[in-house]
PDB file of C-alpha atoms in Angstrom:
ATOM      1  CA  LEU U  12      12.357  76.130-175.884  1.00  0.00           C
ATOM      2  CA  SER U  13       9.185  74.347-174.880  1.00  0.00           C
ATOM      3  CA  PHE U  14       8.459  71.096-173.107  1.00  0.00           C
ATOM      4  CA  LYS U  15       6.016  68.251-173.592  1.00  0.00           C
ATOM      5  CA  ARG U  16       3.924  67.012-170.655  1.00  0.00           C
ATOM      6  CA  SER U  17       6.450  64.206-170.214  1.00  0.00           C
ATOM      7  CA  GLY U  18       9.345  66.636-169.606  1.00  0.00           C
ATOM      8  CA  GLU U  19      10.885  66.045-173.031  1.00  0.00           C
ATOM      9  CA  LEU U  20      11.704  68.895-175.364  1.00  0.00           C
ATOM     10  CA  LEU U  21       9.093  70.003-177.822  1.00  0.00           C
ATOM     11  CA  GLY U  22      11.158  70.645-180.928  1.00  0.00           C
ATOM     12  CA  ARG U  23      14.793  71.675-180.911  1.00  0.00           C
ATOM     13  CA  PRO U  24      16.226  74.437-178.696  1.00  0.00           C
ATOM     14  CA  ARG U  25      17.554  77.511-180.478  1.00  0.00           C
ATOM     15  CA  ILE U  26      20.020  80.135-179.416  1.00  0.00           C
ATOM     16  CA  THR U  27      18.216  83.359-180.281  1.00  0.00           C
ATOM     17  CA  TYR U  28      20.747  85.851-178.950  1.00  0.00           C
ATOM     18  CA  SER U  29      24.357  85.657-177.895  1.00  0.00           C
ATOM     19  CA  ALA U  30      27.079  88.111-176.979  1.00  0.00           C
ATOM     20  CA  LEU U  31      30.064  85.848-176.623  1.00  0.00           C
ATOM     21  CA  ASN U  32      33.662  86.694-175.844  1.00  0.00           C
ATOM     22  CA  GLY U  33      36.709  84.974-177.239  1.00  0.00           C
ATOM     23  CA  ASP U  34      37.655  83.663-180.635  1.00  0.00           C
ATOM     24  CA  ALA U  35      35.315  81.754-182.934  1.00  0.00           C
ATOM     25  CA  GLU U  36      36.364  78.353-181.558  1.00  0.00           C
ATOM     26  CA  GLU U  37      35.750  79.397-177.948  1.00  0.00           C
ATOM     27  CA  GLN U  38      32.344  80.808-178.893  1.00  0.00           C
ATOM     28  CA  ARG U  39      31.426  77.566-180.677  1.00  0.00           C
ATOM     29  CA  ARG U  40      32.456  75.503-177.634  1.00  0.00           C
ATOM     30  CA  PHE U  41      30.333  77.663-175.328  1.00  0.00           C
ATOM     31  CA  ALA U  42      27.258  77.353-177.568  1.00  0.00           C
ATOM     32  CA  THR U  43      27.804  73.587-177.864  1.00  0.00           C
ATOM     33  CA  SER U  44      28.085  73.240-174.069  1.00  0.00           C
ATOM     34  CA  VAL U  45      24.797  75.114-173.571  1.00  0.00           C
ATOM     35  CA  LEU U  46      22.961  72.711-175.873  1.00  0.00           C
ATOM     36  CA  ALA U  47      24.710  69.735-174.235  1.00  0.00           C
ATOM     37  CA  ALA U  48      23.513  70.913-170.818  1.00  0.00           C
ATOM     38  CA  PHE U  49      19.907  70.490-171.921  1.00  0.00           C
ATOM     39  CA  GLU U  50      20.576  67.087-173.465  1.00  0.00           C
ATOM     40  CA  THR U  51      22.159  65.928-170.196  1.00  0.00           C
ATOM     41  CA  CYS U  52      19.264  67.113-168.004  1.00  0.00           C
ATOM     42  CA  LEU U  53      16.321  65.987-170.083  1.00  0.00           C
ATOM     43  CA  PRO U  54      13.697  64.757-169.744  1.00  0.00           C
ATOM     44  CA  LEU U  55      12.766  66.771-166.675  1.00  0.00           C
ATOM     45  CA  PRO U  56      10.729  64.967-164.001  1.00  0.00           C
ATOM     46  CA  PHE U  57       7.437  66.907-164.180  1.00  0.00           C
ATOM     47  CA  SER U  58       4.469  65.871-162.106  1.00  0.00           C
ATOM     48  CA  PRO U  59       1.375  65.230-164.248  1.00  0.00           C
ATOM     49  CA  SER U  60      -0.221  68.517-163.163  1.00  0.00           C
ATOM     50  CA  LEU U  61       2.928  70.593-163.781  1.00  0.00           C
ATOM     51  CA  GLY U  62       3.452  68.909-167.140  1.00  0.00           C
ATOM     52  CA  ALA U  63      -0.114  69.747-168.138  1.00  0.00           C
ATOM     53  CA  ALA U  64       0.306  73.361-167.018  1.00  0.00           C
ATOM     54  CA  ILE U  65       3.516  74.096-168.928  1.00  0.00           C
ATOM     55  CA  ALA U  66       3.258  71.856-171.988  1.00  0.00           C
ATOM     56  CA  GLY U  67       3.899  73.910-175.112  1.00  0.00           C
ATOM     57  CA  ARG U  68       4.665  77.172-173.303  1.00  0.00           C
ATOM     58  CA  PRO U  69       7.896  78.867-174.349  1.00  0.00           C
ATOM     59  CA  PHE U  70      10.715  79.211-171.807  1.00  0.00           C
ATOM     60  CA  THR U  71      13.859  81.306-172.032  1.00  0.00           C
ATOM     61  CA  PHE U  72      17.061  80.322-170.276  1.00  0.00           C
ATOM     62  CA  ARG U  73      20.050  82.584-169.790  1.00  0.00           C
ATOM     63  CA  PHE U  74      23.589  81.221-169.632  1.00  0.00           C
ATOM     64  CA  VAL U  75      26.303  83.617-168.507  1.00  0.00           C
ATOM     65  CA  ASP U  76      30.023  83.003-168.905  1.00  0.00           C
ATOM     66  CA  ASP U  77      31.458  85.166-166.141  1.00  0.00           C
ATOM     67  CA  ARG U  78      34.898  83.598-165.941  1.00  0.00           C
ATOM     68  CA  ARG U  79      36.475  86.865-167.129  1.00  0.00           C
ATOM     69  CA  ALA U  80      34.352  89.177-165.007  1.00  0.00           C
TER      70      ALA U  80
END
């Protein structure tokens, strides 16, 4: 995903890779919770200089479900 200078998302986040455990319903709930985490946190409070530096650059976030580890 990428951000605007204002800390809002630029476009819509996509899950590009997943290796999920559990049945289809549990996998769907995990993917939904990942997307909900971004919706809850955004927009991020970027300073003007940080916003200018990262606007449009792609970021990758990794979510790990280690409850069964």
